[in-house]
Short mmCIF file of C-alpha atoms and ligand atoms in Angstrom, two decimals:
data_model
loop_
_atom_site.label_atom_id
_atom_site.label_comp_id
_atom_site.label_asym_id
_atom_site.label_seq_id
_atom_site.Cartn_x
_atom_site.Cartn_y
_atom_site.Cartn_z
CA MET T 16 -7.35 10.12 8.12
CA GLU T 17 -10.27 10.29 10.50
CA LYS T 18 -11.51 6.78 10.17
CA LEU T 19 -9.82 3.75 8.74
CA THR T 20 -11.87 1.15 6.94
CA ILE T 21 -9.64 -1.83 6.42
CA GLY T 22 -9.54 -4.60 3.86
CA LEU T 23 -7.44 -7.40 5.31
CA PHE T 24 -5.63 -9.89 3.08
CA GLY T 25 -4.77 -13.12 4.91
CA PHE T 26 -6.19 -14.63 8.07
CA GLY T 27 -3.18 -16.60 9.27
CA VAL T 28 -1.29 -16.28 12.53
CA VAL T 29 -0.86 -12.49 12.28
CA GLY T 30 -4.05 -11.66 10.35
CA GLU T 31 -6.24 -13.31 12.97
CA GLY T 32 -4.31 -11.55 15.74
CA ILE T 33 -4.94 -8.16 14.12
CA TYR T 34 -8.62 -8.96 13.63
CA LYS T 35 -8.99 -9.87 17.33
CA VAL T 36 -7.26 -6.74 18.59
CA LEU T 37 -9.17 -4.38 16.30
CA SER T 38 -12.53 -5.96 17.17
CA GLN T 39 -11.81 -5.55 20.88
CA LYS T 40 -10.47 -2.00 20.64
CA GLN T 41 -13.34 -0.13 19.01
CA ASN T 42 -11.89 3.17 20.29
CA LEU T 43 -9.02 2.93 17.76
CA GLY T 44 -11.43 4.06 15.04
CA CYS T 45 -10.39 1.26 12.68
CA THR T 46 -12.88 -1.23 11.30
CA ILE T 47 -12.17 -4.32 9.26
CA LYS T 48 -14.80 -4.38 6.53
CA LYS T 49 -13.66 -7.40 4.51
CA ILE T 50 -11.11 -10.17 4.80
CA ALA T 51 -9.76 -11.89 1.68
CA ILE T 52 -8.73 -15.52 2.07
CA LYS T 53 -7.71 -18.26 -0.36
CA ASN T 54 -9.84 -21.11 0.95
CA PRO T 55 -13.46 -20.07 1.58
CA ASN T 56 -14.46 -23.45 3.05
CA LYS T 57 -12.24 -23.33 6.13
CA ASN T 58 -13.83 -22.63 9.54
CA ARG T 59 -12.59 -19.36 11.00
CA ASN T 60 -12.97 -17.44 14.23
CA ALA T 61 -14.82 -14.50 12.69
CA PRO T 62 -18.29 -13.96 11.10
CA ALA T 63 -18.54 -15.66 7.70
CA SER T 64 -19.99 -12.47 6.18
CA LEU T 65 -16.58 -10.79 6.51
CA PHE T 66 -14.80 -13.23 4.24
CA THR T 67 -14.36 -13.25 0.50
CA ASN T 68 -12.05 -15.12 -1.83
CA LYS T 69 -12.15 -12.37 -4.46
CA ALA T 70 -9.44 -9.74 -4.11
CA ASN T 71 -11.53 -7.29 -6.14
CA ASP T 72 -14.31 -7.28 -3.52
CA ILE T 73 -11.79 -5.33 -1.46
CA ILE T 74 -9.84 -3.48 -4.14
CA ASN T 75 -13.03 -2.09 -5.74
CA ASP T 76 -14.73 -1.19 -2.44
CA GLU T 77 -14.56 2.59 -2.24
CA ASP T 78 -15.22 2.65 1.52
CA ILE T 79 -11.99 0.76 2.15
CA ASN T 80 -9.12 3.20 2.51
CA LEU T 81 -6.46 0.90 3.97
CA ILE T 82 -5.22 -2.51 2.85
CA VAL T 83 -3.44 -4.67 5.41
CA GLU T 84 -1.58 -7.29 3.40
CA LEU T 85 -0.51 -10.38 5.38
CA ILE T 86 -0.34 -13.20 2.85
CA ASP T 87 2.48 -15.58 2.12
CA ASP T 88 2.59 -15.43 -1.66
CA ALA T 89 4.86 -12.53 -2.64
CA ASP T 90 3.73 -12.42 -6.29
CA ALA T 91 0.03 -12.32 -5.40
CA ALA T 92 0.82 -9.75 -2.69
CA PHE T 93 2.61 -7.54 -5.24
CA ASN T 94 -0.44 -7.50 -7.54
CA ILE T 95 -2.78 -6.74 -4.64
CA VAL T 96 -0.59 -3.95 -3.27
CA CYS T 97 -0.10 -2.33 -6.72
CA ASP T 98 -3.84 -2.48 -7.46
CA ALA T 99 -4.67 -1.08 -4.03
CA MET T 100 -2.27 1.86 -4.32
CA ASN T 101 -3.48 2.59 -7.84
CA LYS T 102 -6.98 2.82 -6.37
CA GLY T 103 -5.73 5.40 -3.86
CA LYS T 104 -5.63 3.09 -0.83
CA SER T 105 -2.82 3.13 1.70
CA VAL T 106 -1.07 -0.16 2.47
CA VAL T 107 0.48 -1.88 5.48
CA SER T 108 2.43 -4.99 4.58
CA ALA T 109 4.60 -7.57 6.34
CA ASN T 110 5.81 -9.17 3.12
CA LYS T 111 9.60 -8.83 3.14
CA LYS T 112 10.12 -10.85 -0.03
CA MET T 113 7.69 -8.66 -1.97
CA ILE T 114 9.21 -5.48 -0.58
CA ALA T 115 12.87 -6.45 -1.05
CA THR T 116 12.13 -7.62 -4.60
CA HIS T 117 10.02 -4.66 -5.76
CA HIS T 118 11.10 -1.97 -3.32
CA LEU T 119 11.68 0.85 -5.81
CA LYS T 120 8.56 0.18 -7.83
CA LEU T 121 6.42 0.11 -4.67
CA ILE T 122 7.89 3.39 -3.41
CA GLU T 123 7.28 4.97 -6.80
CA LEU T 124 3.65 3.81 -6.78
CA SER T 125 3.00 5.10 -3.27
CA LYS T 126 4.42 8.51 -4.26
CA LYS T 127 2.53 8.64 -7.54
CA ASN T 128 -0.77 7.81 -5.83
CA ASN T 129 -0.05 9.93 -2.76
CA VAL T 130 -0.71 7.10 -0.32
CA SER T 131 1.17 5.64 2.66
CA PHE T 132 3.01 2.37 2.31
CA LEU T 133 4.35 1.12 5.66
CA TYR T 134 6.07 -2.18 6.48
CA GLU T 135 7.65 -2.19 9.93
CA ALA T 136 6.43 -5.78 10.49
CA ALA T 137 8.47 -7.00 7.52
CA VAL T 138 11.76 -6.37 9.33
CA CYS T 139 12.61 -7.74 12.80
CA GLY T 140 9.02 -8.25 14.04
CA SER T 141 8.35 -5.97 17.00
CA VAL T 142 11.65 -4.04 16.77
CA PRO T 143 10.94 -0.54 15.38
CA ILE T 144 13.99 -0.32 13.15
CA ILE T 145 12.50 1.22 10.00
CA ARG T 146 10.77 4.08 11.73
CA ASN T 147 13.90 4.80 13.80
CA LEU T 148 16.08 4.89 10.69
CA GLU T 149 13.56 7.15 8.97
CA GLU T 150 12.99 9.57 11.80
CA TYR T 151 15.50 9.41 14.60
CA PHE T 152 18.66 8.72 12.61
CA ASP T 153 17.75 11.10 9.84
CA ASN T 154 20.55 13.58 10.53
CA ASP T 155 23.08 11.36 12.20
CA LEU T 156 25.82 9.90 10.03
CA LEU T 157 25.22 6.20 10.05
CA ILE T 158 28.17 3.92 9.32
CA TYR T 159 26.86 0.43 9.89
CA ILE T 160 23.93 -1.69 10.87
CA GLN T 161 24.59 -5.20 12.01
CA GLY T 162 22.67 -7.77 13.94
CA ILE T 163 20.33 -10.68 14.20
CA VAL T 164 17.31 -10.21 11.96
CA ASN T 165 15.90 -13.74 11.73
CA GLY T 166 14.17 -15.16 14.80
CA SER T 167 13.99 -18.78 13.62
CA THR T 168 17.71 -19.27 12.99
CA ASN T 169 18.54 -17.49 16.23
CA TYR T 170 16.10 -19.76 18.05
CA ILE T 171 17.65 -22.85 16.41
CA LEU T 172 21.25 -21.81 17.19
CA SER T 173 20.30 -20.89 20.78
CA LYS T 174 18.53 -24.20 21.43
CA MET T 175 21.40 -26.19 19.91
CA LYS T 176 23.87 -24.39 22.15
CA THR T 177 22.10 -24.10 25.51
CA ASP T 178 19.72 -27.06 25.52
CA ASN T 179 21.77 -29.41 23.34
CA VAL T 180 18.79 -29.86 21.03
CA SER T 181 19.49 -31.30 17.56
CA TYR T 182 19.20 -29.04 14.50
CA GLU T 183 16.13 -30.98 13.28
CA ASN T 184 14.28 -30.75 16.61
CA ALA T 185 15.10 -27.08 17.04
CA LEU T 186 13.79 -26.37 13.52
CA SER T 187 10.56 -28.28 14.27
CA ALA T 188 10.09 -26.23 17.43
CA ALA T 189 10.67 -22.99 15.46
CA LYS T 190 7.92 -24.10 13.05
CA GLU T 191 5.53 -25.08 15.86
CA ASN T 192 6.02 -21.73 17.56
CA GLY T 193 5.08 -19.90 14.36
CA PHE T 194 8.54 -18.32 13.96
CA ALA T 195 9.59 -20.07 10.75
CA GLU T 196 8.43 -19.23 7.23
CA SER T 197 6.03 -21.68 5.57
CA ASP T 198 9.11 -22.63 3.54
CA PRO T 199 11.77 -22.71 6.31
CA THR T 200 14.56 -22.89 3.71
CA LEU T 201 14.13 -19.13 3.52
CA ASP T 202 15.11 -18.88 7.19
CA VAL T 203 17.91 -21.44 7.42
CA GLU T 204 19.59 -20.42 4.14
CA GLY T 205 19.67 -16.77 5.23
CA ILE T 206 17.32 -15.63 2.42
CA ASP T 207 14.77 -14.08 4.80
CA ALA T 208 17.60 -12.20 6.51
CA ALA T 209 18.88 -11.04 3.09
CA TYR T 210 15.45 -9.54 2.28
CA LYS T 211 15.53 -7.73 5.61
CA ILE T 212 19.06 -6.33 5.31
CA SER T 213 18.22 -5.12 1.79
CA ILE T 214 15.20 -3.21 3.15
CA ILE T 215 17.20 -1.87 6.11
CA THR T 216 20.02 -0.69 3.81
CA LEU T 217 17.64 1.48 1.79
CA HIS T 218 16.32 3.18 4.91
CA ALA T 219 19.75 3.50 6.57
CA PHE T 220 21.90 4.54 3.64
CA GLY T 221 19.56 5.31 0.73
CA LYS T 222 21.01 2.44 -1.32
CA TYR T 223 18.94 -0.29 -2.91
CA ILE T 224 20.74 -3.62 -3.15
CA LYS T 225 18.94 -6.58 -4.68
CA THR T 226 18.72 -9.68 -2.49
CA LYS T 227 20.77 -11.68 -5.00
CA ASP T 228 23.67 -9.26 -4.44
CA VAL T 229 23.72 -9.79 -0.67
CA ILE T 230 26.68 -12.03 0.26
CA ARG T 231 24.94 -14.93 1.94
CA LYS T 232 25.39 -18.25 3.64
CA GLY T 233 22.86 -19.81 6.01
CA ILE T 234 23.30 -22.13 8.95
CA THR T 235 22.81 -25.48 7.21
CA SER T 236 26.53 -26.20 6.66
CA LEU T 237 27.52 -25.77 10.31
CA LYS T 238 29.01 -28.89 11.85
CA GLU T 239 29.52 -30.17 15.38
CA ASN T 240 33.24 -29.31 15.13
CA ASP T 241 32.40 -25.69 14.42
CA PHE T 242 30.31 -25.37 17.57
CA GLN T 243 33.13 -27.07 19.47
CA TYR T 244 35.67 -24.58 18.11
CA ALA T 245 33.40 -21.66 19.05
CA LYS T 246 32.99 -22.97 22.60
CA GLU T 247 36.72 -23.44 23.09
CA LYS T 248 37.38 -19.85 22.01
CA GLY T 249 34.57 -18.25 24.07
CA PHE T 250 32.37 -17.51 21.06
CA VAL T 251 28.83 -18.30 20.08
CA ILE T 252 27.79 -18.68 16.44
CA LYS T 253 25.07 -16.28 15.26
CA LEU T 254 23.63 -15.59 11.82
CA ILE T 255 24.60 -11.95 11.41
CA ALA T 256 23.24 -9.55 8.81
CA LYS T 257 25.46 -6.53 8.07
CA SER T 258 25.47 -3.43 6.00
CA ILE T 259 28.63 -1.32 6.28
CA LEU T 260 29.90 1.87 4.67
CA ASN T 261 33.53 3.00 4.41
CA LYS T 262 34.61 6.53 5.26
CA ASN T 263 33.71 7.76 1.77
CA GLY T 264 30.14 6.59 2.24
CA ASP T 265 30.57 3.64 -0.15
CA LEU T 266 29.03 0.31 0.73
CA ILE T 267 31.75 -2.27 1.42
CA ASN T 268 29.75 -5.11 2.89
CA ILE T 269 26.17 -6.25 2.75
CA SER T 270 25.96 -9.79 3.97
CA VAL T 271 24.21 -12.50 5.94
CA LEU T 272 26.77 -14.95 7.31
CA PRO T 273 27.30 -17.25 10.28
CA THR T 274 29.60 -15.27 12.57
CA PHE T 275 31.62 -15.86 15.72
CA ILE T 276 30.40 -13.47 18.39
CA GLU T 277 31.94 -13.13 21.84
CA LYS T 278 29.52 -14.90 24.07
CA ASP T 279 29.13 -12.10 26.59
CA ASN T 280 28.57 -9.22 24.19
CA THR T 281 25.22 -7.71 23.25
CA LEU T 282 24.58 -9.83 20.18
CA GLY T 283 26.05 -12.90 21.89
CA ASN T 284 23.36 -12.49 24.53
CA THR T 285 20.54 -12.08 22.01
CA ASN T 286 18.93 -15.50 22.12
CA ASN T 287 15.93 -17.53 20.99
CA GLU T 288 13.49 -15.64 18.76
CA PHE T 289 14.84 -12.27 19.83
CA ASN T 290 16.41 -9.98 17.24
CA GLY T 291 19.03 -7.35 17.99
CA LEU T 292 20.49 -4.59 15.85
CA LEU T 293 23.61 -2.54 16.47
CA ILE T 294 23.45 0.84 14.81
CA GLY T 295 26.81 2.51 14.35
CA SER T 296 27.04 6.21 13.75
CA SER T 297 29.77 8.80 13.78
CA LEU T 298 28.07 10.95 16.40
CA ALA T 299 26.12 8.62 18.67
CA ASP T 300 28.72 5.84 18.41
CA GLU T 301 26.82 2.59 18.88
CA GLN T 302 23.22 1.92 19.84
CA PHE T 303 21.27 -1.28 20.23
CA LEU T 304 17.68 -2.16 19.40
CA TYR T 305 16.38 -5.41 20.85
CA GLY T 306 13.06 -7.26 20.84
CA LYS T 307 11.11 -10.25 19.62
CA GLY T 308 11.63 -10.71 15.91
CA ALA T 309 9.09 -13.42 15.13
CA GLY T 310 5.79 -14.86 16.32
CA ARG T 311 2.12 -13.84 16.25
CA TYR T 312 2.04 -11.08 18.84
CA PRO T 313 5.39 -9.36 18.18
CA THR T 314 4.58 -9.18 14.47
CA SER T 315 1.01 -8.03 15.18
CA SER T 316 2.35 -5.23 17.36
CA ALA T 317 4.33 -3.80 14.43
CA VAL T 318 1.33 -4.09 12.08
CA LEU T 319 -0.86 -2.30 14.63
CA SER T 320 1.69 0.43 15.08
CA ASP T 321 1.72 1.00 11.30
CA ILE T 322 -2.09 1.07 11.19
CA SER T 323 -2.18 3.71 13.87
CA ALA T 324 0.61 5.69 12.16
CA ILE T 325 -1.51 5.76 9.01
CA LYS T 326 -4.36 7.27 11.06
CA TYR T 327 -2.26 10.37 11.52
CA GLY T 328 -1.07 10.37 7.90
CA TYR T 329 2.46 9.09 8.47
CA ARG T 330 4.61 8.25 5.42
CA TYR T 331 8.21 7.20 4.98
CA GLU T 332 10.10 10.03 3.35
CA TYR T 333 13.29 8.19 2.33
CA LYS T 334 15.28 11.24 3.30
CA LYS T 335 18.62 9.56 2.67
CA GLY T 336 17.66 9.20 -0.96
CA ILE T 337 16.94 6.21 -3.12
CA LYS T 338 19.93 5.12 -5.15
CA SER T 339 19.14 2.16 -7.36
CA ASN T 340 21.35 -0.50 -8.89
CA THR T 341 24.10 0.35 -6.46
CA GLN T 342 27.32 -1.40 -7.43
CA TYR T 343 29.68 -2.04 -4.58
CA SER T 344 33.14 -3.50 -4.03
CA ALA T 345 33.32 -5.83 -1.10
CA ASP T 346 36.13 -5.63 1.42
CA SER T 347 38.11 -8.69 2.44
CA VAL T 348 36.40 -10.83 5.10
CA LYS T 349 38.23 -12.68 7.86
CA CYS T 350 36.75 -16.11 8.26
CA TYR T 351 37.13 -19.66 9.46
CA ILE T 352 36.52 -22.40 6.93
CA SER T 353 36.19 -26.03 7.94
CA PHE T 354 35.86 -29.08 5.74
CA ASN T 355 36.38 -32.84 5.65
CA ARG T 356 39.69 -34.29 4.65
CA GLU T 357 38.15 -35.79 1.46
CA ILE T 358 37.55 -32.32 0.08
CA ALA T 359 40.31 -30.90 -2.10
CA PHE T 360 40.02 -27.41 -0.75
CA ASP T 361 41.41 -24.61 -2.89
CA ARG T 362 43.47 -22.48 -0.51
CA SER T 363 43.94 -19.78 -3.11
CA VAL T 364 40.60 -18.24 -2.05
CA PHE T 365 42.56 -16.65 0.79
CA GLU T 366 44.72 -13.60 0.30
CA LYS T 367 46.29 -14.31 3.69
CA ILE T 368 46.17 -17.38 5.92
CA ASN T 369 46.48 -16.78 9.68
CA GLU T 370 46.05 -20.27 11.04
CA GLU T 371 45.64 -23.77 9.73
CA TYR T 372 44.70 -26.90 11.62
CA LEU T 373 44.70 -30.31 10.05
CA CYS T 374 44.19 -33.59 11.83
CA GLU T 375 42.63 -36.93 11.06
CA ASP T 376 38.97 -35.93 11.04
CA LYS T 377 38.96 -32.18 11.26
CA ARG T 378 40.43 -29.40 9.22
CA TYR T 379 40.07 -25.71 9.36
CA ILE T 380 41.76 -22.64 7.96
CA ILE T 381 41.45 -19.10 9.27
CA GLY T 382 42.32 -16.29 6.92
CA HIS T 383 41.21 -13.33 4.86
CA LEU T 384 39.24 -14.09 1.72
CA LYS T 385 40.35 -12.28 -1.42
CA PRO T 386 38.06 -9.25 -1.81
CA GLU T 387 37.30 -10.07 -5.44
CA LEU T 388 36.03 -13.50 -4.37
CA VAL T 389 33.89 -12.34 -1.47
CA LYS T 390 30.95 -11.45 -3.65
CA ASP T 391 30.88 -14.50 -5.86
CA THR T 392 32.84 -17.26 -4.21
CA GLN T 393 31.27 -20.70 -4.54
CA LEU T 394 32.27 -21.31 -0.95
CA PHE T 395 29.05 -19.68 0.06
CA GLU T 396 27.07 -22.27 -1.85
CA ASP T 397 29.10 -25.38 -1.10
CA LYS T 398 27.16 -27.22 1.63
CA ARG T 399 30.17 -29.39 2.51
CA ILE T 400 32.13 -26.39 3.69
CA SER T 401 31.42 -24.41 6.86
CA LEU T 402 32.23 -20.75 6.64
CA ILE T 403 32.04 -18.58 9.73
CA CYS T 404 33.11 -14.95 9.87
CA PHE T 405 34.94 -13.14 12.60
CA ASN T 406 33.21 -10.02 13.67
N1 HSE X 526 10.60 -16.32 9.73
C1 HSE X 526 10.85 -15.01 10.21
C2 HSE X 526 11.88 -15.07 11.31
C3 HSE X 526 9.58 -14.40 10.70
O1 HSE X 526 12.12 -16.18 11.82
O2 HSE X 526 12.47 -14.05 11.67
C4 HSE X 526 9.66 -12.95 11.03
O3 HSE X 526 10.03 -12.18 9.92
#
């Protein structure tokens, strides 16, 4: 495309950042023609004539050939993106919930309408994971992707460990810094990370797994004793997202779980709002992508990169295929489970117990969960029980 005329949806932290950069860099050949916002009465740092609160002012504008969608509401975003693609407009989006929920439908629409639909900013902020999986790792045989994909929880866990900050204060700081979602439950319960690992899994392995089928536990059940245990053993606790294939190419694990990581290894040293992804492949062995995963400028950098990719007509090709409704059998997971003495803990969830420690105020069991329970065990939902995996 020679010239991009953009309709921007959302003027929050990232939307305003994009507006500023594009107004300063006229040489990029991209102009923002209209900005759709929800509240027309708010004062904003841009000419009032740019703003509208009617989505159709943008959707029906034939000059506009690119929609940049940066709003919070995933349902509204889905309608906007579908309407835009049906009108022949390309789309850049950062909306991981919308993408993870409607991934196949959105891909189908972009193909049907012959438009680009790019979303690097939806996964790991500034880290270019999607484009690398699409292009660079196209022919390599990928085996696993694992890493830290949520900046807020990594920031919270890092601050709790190194600066002895309480969970509540660390979460407040993550909100103030613009890392957390407007509903931070999505971060701390691992839901945001589950959206991201679902999107990554499609680009890495050509398999679409719904977010509800990602094995998931967030960081809200972790207790002081767990951090103490980690310290004694030379570990740090990280919220790790994983997607792993076995040697037959079948998915055996897609999860977001608190995990013990050796404190000196690559992921152990990925702190604060940084994200880090290990990419395992049969030829290249292991590679690491690292960068800021949250915040105004890191996220804006990924949106800008997508905008400029659209200028030269770039599209994801999904070369590894798109297999929907993928059923998978989970492998056993080795984990540490801690709980208070009042809890009548059902030890039969383990197929094998390696270690058990019971004293007055603290109890933990280390063992392998039964594979058939890994995908639907209530342990993941029970807030009174800490569950931390071994890597
Ligand atoms: N809340 C998200 C995070 C923002 O903390 O990673 C970036 O996707």
